[in-house]
PDB file of C-alpha atoms in Angstrom:
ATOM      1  CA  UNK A   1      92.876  91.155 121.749  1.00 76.00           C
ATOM      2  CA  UNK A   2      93.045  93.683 118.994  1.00 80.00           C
ATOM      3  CA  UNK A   3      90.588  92.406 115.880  1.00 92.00           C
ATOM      4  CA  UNK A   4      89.612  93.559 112.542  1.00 96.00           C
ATOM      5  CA  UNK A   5      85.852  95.361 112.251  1.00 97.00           C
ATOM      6  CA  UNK A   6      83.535  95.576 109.354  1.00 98.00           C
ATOM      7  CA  UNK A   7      80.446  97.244 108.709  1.00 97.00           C
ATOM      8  CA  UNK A   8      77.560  96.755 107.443  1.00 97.00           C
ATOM      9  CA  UNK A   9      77.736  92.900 108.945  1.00 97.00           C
ATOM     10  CA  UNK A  10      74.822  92.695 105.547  1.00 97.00           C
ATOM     11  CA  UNK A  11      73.859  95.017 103.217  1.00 97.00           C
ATOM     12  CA  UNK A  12      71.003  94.424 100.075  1.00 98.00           C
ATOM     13  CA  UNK A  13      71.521  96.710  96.840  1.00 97.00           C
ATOM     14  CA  UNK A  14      69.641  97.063  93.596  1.00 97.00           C
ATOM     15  CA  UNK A  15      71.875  96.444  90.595  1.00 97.00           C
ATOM     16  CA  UNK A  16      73.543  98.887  89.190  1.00 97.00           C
ATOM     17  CA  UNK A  17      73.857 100.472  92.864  1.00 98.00           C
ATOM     18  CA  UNK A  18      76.809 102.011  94.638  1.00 98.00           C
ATOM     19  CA  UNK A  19      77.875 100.512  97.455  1.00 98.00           C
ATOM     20  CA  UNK A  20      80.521 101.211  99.879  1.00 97.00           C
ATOM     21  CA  UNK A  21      81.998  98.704 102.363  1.00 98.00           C
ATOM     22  CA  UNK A  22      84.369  99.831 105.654  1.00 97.00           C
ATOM     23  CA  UNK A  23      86.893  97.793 107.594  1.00 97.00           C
ATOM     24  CA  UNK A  24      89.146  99.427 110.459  1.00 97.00           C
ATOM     25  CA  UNK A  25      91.874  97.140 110.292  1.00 95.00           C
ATOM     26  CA  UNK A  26      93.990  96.259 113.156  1.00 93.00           C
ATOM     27  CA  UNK A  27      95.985  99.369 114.533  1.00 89.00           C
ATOM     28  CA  UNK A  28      99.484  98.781 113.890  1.00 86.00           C
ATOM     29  CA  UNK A  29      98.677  96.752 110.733  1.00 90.00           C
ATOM     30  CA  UNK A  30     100.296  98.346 107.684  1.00 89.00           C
ATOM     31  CA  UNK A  31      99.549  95.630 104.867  1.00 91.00           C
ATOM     32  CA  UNK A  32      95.327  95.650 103.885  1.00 94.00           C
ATOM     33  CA  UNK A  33      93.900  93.084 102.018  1.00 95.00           C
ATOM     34  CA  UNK A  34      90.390  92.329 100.553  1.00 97.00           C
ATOM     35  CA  UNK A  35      89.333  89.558  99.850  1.00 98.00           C
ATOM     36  CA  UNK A  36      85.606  88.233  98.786  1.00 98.00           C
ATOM     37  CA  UNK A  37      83.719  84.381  99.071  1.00 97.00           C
ATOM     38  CA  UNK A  38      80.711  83.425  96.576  1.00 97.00           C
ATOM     39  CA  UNK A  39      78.346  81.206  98.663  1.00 94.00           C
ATOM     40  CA  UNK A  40      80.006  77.664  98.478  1.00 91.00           C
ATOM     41  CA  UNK A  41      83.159  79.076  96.937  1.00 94.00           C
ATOM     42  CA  UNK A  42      86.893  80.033  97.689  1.00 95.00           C
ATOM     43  CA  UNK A  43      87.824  82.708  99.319  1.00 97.00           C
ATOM     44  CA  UNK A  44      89.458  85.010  96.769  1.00 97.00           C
ATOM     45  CA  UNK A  45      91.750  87.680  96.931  1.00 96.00           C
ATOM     46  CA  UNK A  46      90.813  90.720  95.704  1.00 97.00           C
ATOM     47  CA  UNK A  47      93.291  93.444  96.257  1.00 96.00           C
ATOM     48  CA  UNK A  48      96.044  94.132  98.555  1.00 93.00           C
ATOM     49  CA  UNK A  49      97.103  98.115  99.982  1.00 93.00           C
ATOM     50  CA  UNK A  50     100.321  99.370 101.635  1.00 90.00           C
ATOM     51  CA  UNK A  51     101.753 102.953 102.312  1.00 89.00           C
ATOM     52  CA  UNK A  52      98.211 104.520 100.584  1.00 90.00           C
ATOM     53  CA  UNK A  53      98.687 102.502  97.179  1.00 93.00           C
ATOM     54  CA  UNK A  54      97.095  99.280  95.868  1.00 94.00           C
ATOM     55  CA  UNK A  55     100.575  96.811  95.840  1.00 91.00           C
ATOM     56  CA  UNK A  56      98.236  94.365  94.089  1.00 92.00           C
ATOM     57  CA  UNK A  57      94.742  93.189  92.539  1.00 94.00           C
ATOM     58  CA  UNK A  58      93.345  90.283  90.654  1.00 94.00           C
ATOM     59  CA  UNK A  59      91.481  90.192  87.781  1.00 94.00           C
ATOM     60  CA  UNK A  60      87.836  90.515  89.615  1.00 94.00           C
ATOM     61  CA  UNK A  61      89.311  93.664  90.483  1.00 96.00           C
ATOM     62  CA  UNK A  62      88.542  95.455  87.528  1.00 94.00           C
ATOM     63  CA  UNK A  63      87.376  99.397  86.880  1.00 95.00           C
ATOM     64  CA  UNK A  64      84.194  99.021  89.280  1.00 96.00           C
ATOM     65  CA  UNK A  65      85.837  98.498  92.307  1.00 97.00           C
ATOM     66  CA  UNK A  66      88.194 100.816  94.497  1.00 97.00           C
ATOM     67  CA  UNK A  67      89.564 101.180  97.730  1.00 97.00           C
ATOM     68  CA  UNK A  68      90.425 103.596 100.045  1.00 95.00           C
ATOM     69  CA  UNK A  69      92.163 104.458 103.324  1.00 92.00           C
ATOM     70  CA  UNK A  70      90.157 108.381 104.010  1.00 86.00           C
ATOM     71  CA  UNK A  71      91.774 108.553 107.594  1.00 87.00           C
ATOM     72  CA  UNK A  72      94.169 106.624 109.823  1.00 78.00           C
ATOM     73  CA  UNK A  73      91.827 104.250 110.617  1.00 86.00           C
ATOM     74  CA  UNK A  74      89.271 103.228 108.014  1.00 93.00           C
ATOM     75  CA  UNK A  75      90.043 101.505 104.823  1.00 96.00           C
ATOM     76  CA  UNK A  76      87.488 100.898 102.204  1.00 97.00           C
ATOM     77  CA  UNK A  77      86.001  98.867  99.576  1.00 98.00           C
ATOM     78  CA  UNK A  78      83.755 100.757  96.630  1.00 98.00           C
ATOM     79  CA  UNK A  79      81.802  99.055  94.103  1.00 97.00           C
ATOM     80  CA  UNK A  80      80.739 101.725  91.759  1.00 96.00           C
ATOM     81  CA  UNK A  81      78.003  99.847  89.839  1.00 95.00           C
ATOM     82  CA  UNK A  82      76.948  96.642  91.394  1.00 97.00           C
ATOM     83  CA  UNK A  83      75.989  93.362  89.466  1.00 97.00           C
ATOM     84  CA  UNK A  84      74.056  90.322  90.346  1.00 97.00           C
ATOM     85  CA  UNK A  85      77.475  88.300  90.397  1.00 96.00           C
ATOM     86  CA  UNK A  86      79.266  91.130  93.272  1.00 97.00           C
ATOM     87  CA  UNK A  87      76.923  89.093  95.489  1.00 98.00           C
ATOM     88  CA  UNK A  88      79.569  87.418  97.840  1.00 98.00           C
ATOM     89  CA  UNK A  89      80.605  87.620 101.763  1.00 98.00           C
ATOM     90  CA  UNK A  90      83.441  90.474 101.493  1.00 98.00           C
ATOM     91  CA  UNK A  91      86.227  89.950 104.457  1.00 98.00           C
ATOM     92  CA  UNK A  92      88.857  92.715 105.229  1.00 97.00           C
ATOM     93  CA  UNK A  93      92.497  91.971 106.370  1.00 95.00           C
ATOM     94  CA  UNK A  94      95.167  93.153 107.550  1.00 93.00           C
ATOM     95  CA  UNK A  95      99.125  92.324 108.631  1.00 90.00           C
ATOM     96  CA  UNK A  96     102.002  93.830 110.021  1.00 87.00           C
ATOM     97  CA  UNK A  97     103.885  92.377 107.042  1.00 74.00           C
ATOM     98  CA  UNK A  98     102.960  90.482 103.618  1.00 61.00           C
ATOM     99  CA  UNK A  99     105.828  88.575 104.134  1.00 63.00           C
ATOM    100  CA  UNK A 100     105.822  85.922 106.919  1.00 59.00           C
ATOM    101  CA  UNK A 101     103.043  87.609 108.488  1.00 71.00           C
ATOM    102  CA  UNK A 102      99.605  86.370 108.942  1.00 85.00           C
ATOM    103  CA  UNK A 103      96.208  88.012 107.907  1.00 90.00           C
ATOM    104  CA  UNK A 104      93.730  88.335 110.153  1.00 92.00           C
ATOM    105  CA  UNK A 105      90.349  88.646 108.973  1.00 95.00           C
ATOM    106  CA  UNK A 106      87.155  90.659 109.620  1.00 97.00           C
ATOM    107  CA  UNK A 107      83.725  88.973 110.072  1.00 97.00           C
ATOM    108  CA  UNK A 108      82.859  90.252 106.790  1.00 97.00           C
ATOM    109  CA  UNK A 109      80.106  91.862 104.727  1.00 98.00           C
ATOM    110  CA  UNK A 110      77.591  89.600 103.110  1.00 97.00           C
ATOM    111  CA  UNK A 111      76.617  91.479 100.453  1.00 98.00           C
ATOM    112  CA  UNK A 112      73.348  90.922  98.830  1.00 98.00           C
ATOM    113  CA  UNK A 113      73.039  92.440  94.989  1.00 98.00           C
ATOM    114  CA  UNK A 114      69.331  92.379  93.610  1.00 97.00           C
TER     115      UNK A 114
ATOM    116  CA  UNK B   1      97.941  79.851  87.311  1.00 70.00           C
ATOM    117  CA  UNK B   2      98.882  78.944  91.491  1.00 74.00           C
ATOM    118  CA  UNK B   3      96.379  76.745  92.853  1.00 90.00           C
ATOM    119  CA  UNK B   4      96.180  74.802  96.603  1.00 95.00           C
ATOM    120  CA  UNK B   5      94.308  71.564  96.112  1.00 95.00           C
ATOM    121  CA  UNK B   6      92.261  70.176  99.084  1.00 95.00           C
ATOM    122  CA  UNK B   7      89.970  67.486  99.158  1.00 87.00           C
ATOM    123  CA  UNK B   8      86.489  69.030  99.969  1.00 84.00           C
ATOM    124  CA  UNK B   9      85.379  66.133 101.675  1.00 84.00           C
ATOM    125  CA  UNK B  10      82.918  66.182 104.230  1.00 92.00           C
ATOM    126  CA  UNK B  11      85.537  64.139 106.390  1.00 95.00           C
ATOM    127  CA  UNK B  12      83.281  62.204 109.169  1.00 96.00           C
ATOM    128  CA  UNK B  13      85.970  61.553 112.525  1.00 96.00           C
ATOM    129  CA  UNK B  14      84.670  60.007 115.889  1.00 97.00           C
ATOM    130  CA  UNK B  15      84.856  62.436 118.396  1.00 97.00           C
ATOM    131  CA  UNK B  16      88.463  61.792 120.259  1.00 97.00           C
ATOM    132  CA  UNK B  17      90.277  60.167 116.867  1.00 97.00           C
ATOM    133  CA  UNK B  18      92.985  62.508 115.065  1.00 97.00           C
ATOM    134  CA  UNK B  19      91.640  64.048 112.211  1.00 97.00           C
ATOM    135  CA  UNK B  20      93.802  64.621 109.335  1.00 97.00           C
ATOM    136  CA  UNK B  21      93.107  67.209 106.501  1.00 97.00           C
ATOM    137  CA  UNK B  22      95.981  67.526 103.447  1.00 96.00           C
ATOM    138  CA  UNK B  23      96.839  70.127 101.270  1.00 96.00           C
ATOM    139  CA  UNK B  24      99.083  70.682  97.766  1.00 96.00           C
ATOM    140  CA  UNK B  25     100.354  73.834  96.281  1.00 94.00           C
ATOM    141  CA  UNK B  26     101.494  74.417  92.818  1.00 92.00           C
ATOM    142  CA  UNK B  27     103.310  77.353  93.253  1.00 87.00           C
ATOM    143  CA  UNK B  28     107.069  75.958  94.392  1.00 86.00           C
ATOM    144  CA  UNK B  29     108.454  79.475  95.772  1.00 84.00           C
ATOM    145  CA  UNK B  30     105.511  80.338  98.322  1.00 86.00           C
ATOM    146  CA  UNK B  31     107.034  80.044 101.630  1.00 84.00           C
ATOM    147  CA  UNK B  32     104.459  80.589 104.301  1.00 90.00           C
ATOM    148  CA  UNK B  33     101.173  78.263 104.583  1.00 94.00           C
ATOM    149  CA  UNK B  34      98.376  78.899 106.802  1.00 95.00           C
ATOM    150  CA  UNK B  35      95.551  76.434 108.006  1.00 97.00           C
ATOM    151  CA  UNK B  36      92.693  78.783 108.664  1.00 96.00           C
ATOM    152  CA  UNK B  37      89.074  77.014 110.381  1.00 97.00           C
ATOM    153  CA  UNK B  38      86.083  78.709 108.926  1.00 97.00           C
ATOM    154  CA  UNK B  39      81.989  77.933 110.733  1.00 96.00           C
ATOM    155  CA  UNK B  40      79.545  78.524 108.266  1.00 93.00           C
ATOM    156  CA  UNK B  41      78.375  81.590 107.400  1.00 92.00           C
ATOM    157  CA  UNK B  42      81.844  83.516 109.435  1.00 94.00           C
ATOM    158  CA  UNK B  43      85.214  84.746 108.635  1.00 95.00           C
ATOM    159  CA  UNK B  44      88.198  82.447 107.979  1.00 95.00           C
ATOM    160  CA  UNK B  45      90.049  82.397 112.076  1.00 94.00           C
ATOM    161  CA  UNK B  46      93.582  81.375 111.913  1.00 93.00           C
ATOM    162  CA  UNK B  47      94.839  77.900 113.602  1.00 94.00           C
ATOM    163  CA  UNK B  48      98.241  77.951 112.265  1.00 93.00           C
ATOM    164  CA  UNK B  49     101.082  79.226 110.103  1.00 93.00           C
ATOM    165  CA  UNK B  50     104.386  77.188 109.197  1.00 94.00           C
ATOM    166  CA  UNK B  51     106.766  78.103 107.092  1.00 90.00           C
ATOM    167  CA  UNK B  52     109.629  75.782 107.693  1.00 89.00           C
ATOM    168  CA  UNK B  53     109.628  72.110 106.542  1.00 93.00           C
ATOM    169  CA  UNK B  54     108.892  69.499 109.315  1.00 94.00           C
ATOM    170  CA  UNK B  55     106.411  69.957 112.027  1.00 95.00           C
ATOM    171  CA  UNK B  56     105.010  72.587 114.091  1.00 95.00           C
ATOM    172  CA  UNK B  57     102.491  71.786 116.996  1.00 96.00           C
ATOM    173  CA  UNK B  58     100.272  74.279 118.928  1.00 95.00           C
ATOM    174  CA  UNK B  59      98.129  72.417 121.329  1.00 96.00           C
ATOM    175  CA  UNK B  60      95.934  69.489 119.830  1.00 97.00           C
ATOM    176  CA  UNK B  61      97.181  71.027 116.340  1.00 97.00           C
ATOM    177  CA  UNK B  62      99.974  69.942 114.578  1.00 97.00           C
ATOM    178  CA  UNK B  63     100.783  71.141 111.165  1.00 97.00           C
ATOM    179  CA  UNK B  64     103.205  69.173 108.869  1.00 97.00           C
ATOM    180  CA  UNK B  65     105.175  70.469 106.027  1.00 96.00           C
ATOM    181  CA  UNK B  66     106.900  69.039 103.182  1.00 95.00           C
ATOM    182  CA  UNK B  67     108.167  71.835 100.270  1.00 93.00           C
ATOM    183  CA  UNK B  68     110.267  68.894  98.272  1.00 93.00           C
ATOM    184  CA  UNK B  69     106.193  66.956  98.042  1.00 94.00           C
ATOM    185  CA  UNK B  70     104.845  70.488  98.218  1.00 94.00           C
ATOM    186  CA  UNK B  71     102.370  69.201 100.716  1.00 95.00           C
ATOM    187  CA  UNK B  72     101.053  70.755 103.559  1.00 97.00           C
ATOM    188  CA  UNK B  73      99.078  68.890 106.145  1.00 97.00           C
ATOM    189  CA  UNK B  74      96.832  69.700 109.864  1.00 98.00           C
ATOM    190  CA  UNK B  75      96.031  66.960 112.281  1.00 98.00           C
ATOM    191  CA  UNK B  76      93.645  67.578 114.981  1.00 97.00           C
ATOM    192  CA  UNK B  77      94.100  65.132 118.043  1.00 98.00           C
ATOM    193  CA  UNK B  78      91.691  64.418 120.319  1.00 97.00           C
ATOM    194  CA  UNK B  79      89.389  65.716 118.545  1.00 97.00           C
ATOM    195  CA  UNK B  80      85.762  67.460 119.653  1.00 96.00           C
ATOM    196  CA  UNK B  81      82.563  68.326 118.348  1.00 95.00           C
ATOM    197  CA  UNK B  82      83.267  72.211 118.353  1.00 95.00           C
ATOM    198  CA  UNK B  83      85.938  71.106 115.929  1.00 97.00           C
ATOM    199  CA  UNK B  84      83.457  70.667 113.112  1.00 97.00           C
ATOM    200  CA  UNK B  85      84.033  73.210 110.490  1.00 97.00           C
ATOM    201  CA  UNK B  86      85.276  73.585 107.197  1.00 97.00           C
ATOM    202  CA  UNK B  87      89.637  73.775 107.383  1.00 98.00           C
ATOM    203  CA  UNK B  88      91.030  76.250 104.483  1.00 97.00           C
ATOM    204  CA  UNK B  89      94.392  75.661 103.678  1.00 97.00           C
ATOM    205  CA  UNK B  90      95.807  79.344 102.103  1.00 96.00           C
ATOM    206  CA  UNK B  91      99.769  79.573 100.569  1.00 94.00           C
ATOM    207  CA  UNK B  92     101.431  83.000 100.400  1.00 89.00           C
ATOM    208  CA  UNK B  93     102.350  83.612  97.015  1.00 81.00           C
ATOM    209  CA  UNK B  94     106.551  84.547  97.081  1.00 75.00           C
ATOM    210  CA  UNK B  95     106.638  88.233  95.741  1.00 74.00           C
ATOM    211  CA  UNK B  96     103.061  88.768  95.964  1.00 77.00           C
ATOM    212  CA  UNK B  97     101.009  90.085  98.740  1.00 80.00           C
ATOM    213  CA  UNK B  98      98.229  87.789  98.615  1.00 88.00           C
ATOM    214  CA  UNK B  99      96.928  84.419  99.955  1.00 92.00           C
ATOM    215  CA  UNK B 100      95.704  81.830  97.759  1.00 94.00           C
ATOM    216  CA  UNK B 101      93.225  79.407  99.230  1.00 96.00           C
ATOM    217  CA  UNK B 102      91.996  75.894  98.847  1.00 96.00           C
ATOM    218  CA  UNK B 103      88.327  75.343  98.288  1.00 95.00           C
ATOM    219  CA  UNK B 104      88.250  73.866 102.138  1.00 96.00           C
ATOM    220  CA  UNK B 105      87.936  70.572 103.309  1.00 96.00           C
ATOM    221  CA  UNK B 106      84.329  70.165 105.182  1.00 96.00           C
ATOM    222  CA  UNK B 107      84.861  68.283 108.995  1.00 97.00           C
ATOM    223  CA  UNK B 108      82.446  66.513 111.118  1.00 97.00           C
ATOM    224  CA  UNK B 109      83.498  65.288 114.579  1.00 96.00           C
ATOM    225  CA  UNK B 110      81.056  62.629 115.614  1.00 94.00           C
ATOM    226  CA  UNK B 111      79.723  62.298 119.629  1.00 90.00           C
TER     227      UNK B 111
END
């Protein structure tokens, strides 16, 4: 059964660090999604991608974070300058459609900012 | 500001009861709910979408939706001890390409 990957499964930073996260979504999966989880909180979305654009973010998704789909298969998550408070479990998804569709999720990055 | 509501429990069921977990949205136009089960310390794995008022079953699952209440709602029958988890309930915003989730309702099945 087809599944969403991630990698790093964890990954430790210094603040103020760049840090990159990767997700090969599921391969006939146009609609990509992050979204992130504080330990003990929601799961929040972060930003959604279609057809090479961002279709939408939230307000965590401000100036410091980007994303990116290099190739046909990867699609990534940049945090330009890591805080203490970027610390979170990070989970790629994707769908064939936003509309009815469902999201399938990666097993996510726990990210660790020190 | 569209919110889902869950109670975060921890919800304690005997092992073969029917567990029951509820959910409310705010936002009146989302159209598509989905119960995902999440173990500690992994992703969010889907159980079940519904999107049309009434009941859909899959299995021991059954979820139950009411837009006019805008109440969503996931019984578990029969239910085991690999069931214990914590149940996100997640409402696709209409227009928007995002889920929204509840803060998860913690289960433990008893032996």
């Amino acid at each position: 059964e087809p599944e969403v990957t991630q990698t790093p499964s964890h990954q430790v930073t210094q603040m103020g660090q760049e840090v990159i996260l990767r997700c090969v979504p599921i391969s006939n999966h146009l609609y990509f999604y992050w979204y992130r989880q504080i330990l003990g909180q929601k799961v929040e979305f972060l930003v959604s991608f279609y057809n090479n654009e961002i279709s939408e973010k939230s307000e965590i998704f401000d100036d410091q974070f980007s994303v990116e789909r290099p190739d046909g298969s990867n699609f990534t998550l940049k945090i330009r300058s890591t805080k203490l408070e970027d610390s979170a479990m990070y989970f790629c998804a994707s769908s064939e459609d936003y509309r009815l569709e469902t999201q399938y999720f990666g097993p996510g990055t726990r990210l660790l900012v020190l | 500001q569209k919110e889902v509501e869950q109670n975060s429990g921890p919800l304690s069921v005997p092992e073969g009861a029917i567990a029951s977990l509820n959910c409310t949205y705010s936002d009146r136009g989302s159209q598509s709910f989905f119960w995902y089960r999440q173990y500690s310390g992994k992703s969010p794995e889907l159980i079940m979408f519904i999107y049309s008022n009434g009941d859909k079953e899959d299995g021991r699952f059954t979820a139950q939706l009411n837009k006019a209440s805008q109440y969503v709602s996931l019984l578990i029958r029969d239910s085991q001890p690999s069931d214990s988890a914590t149940y996100l309930c997640a409402a696709l915003i209409q227009g928007a390409q995002k889920l929204v989730f509840g803060q998860g309702t913690r289960l433990t099945i008893n032996p």
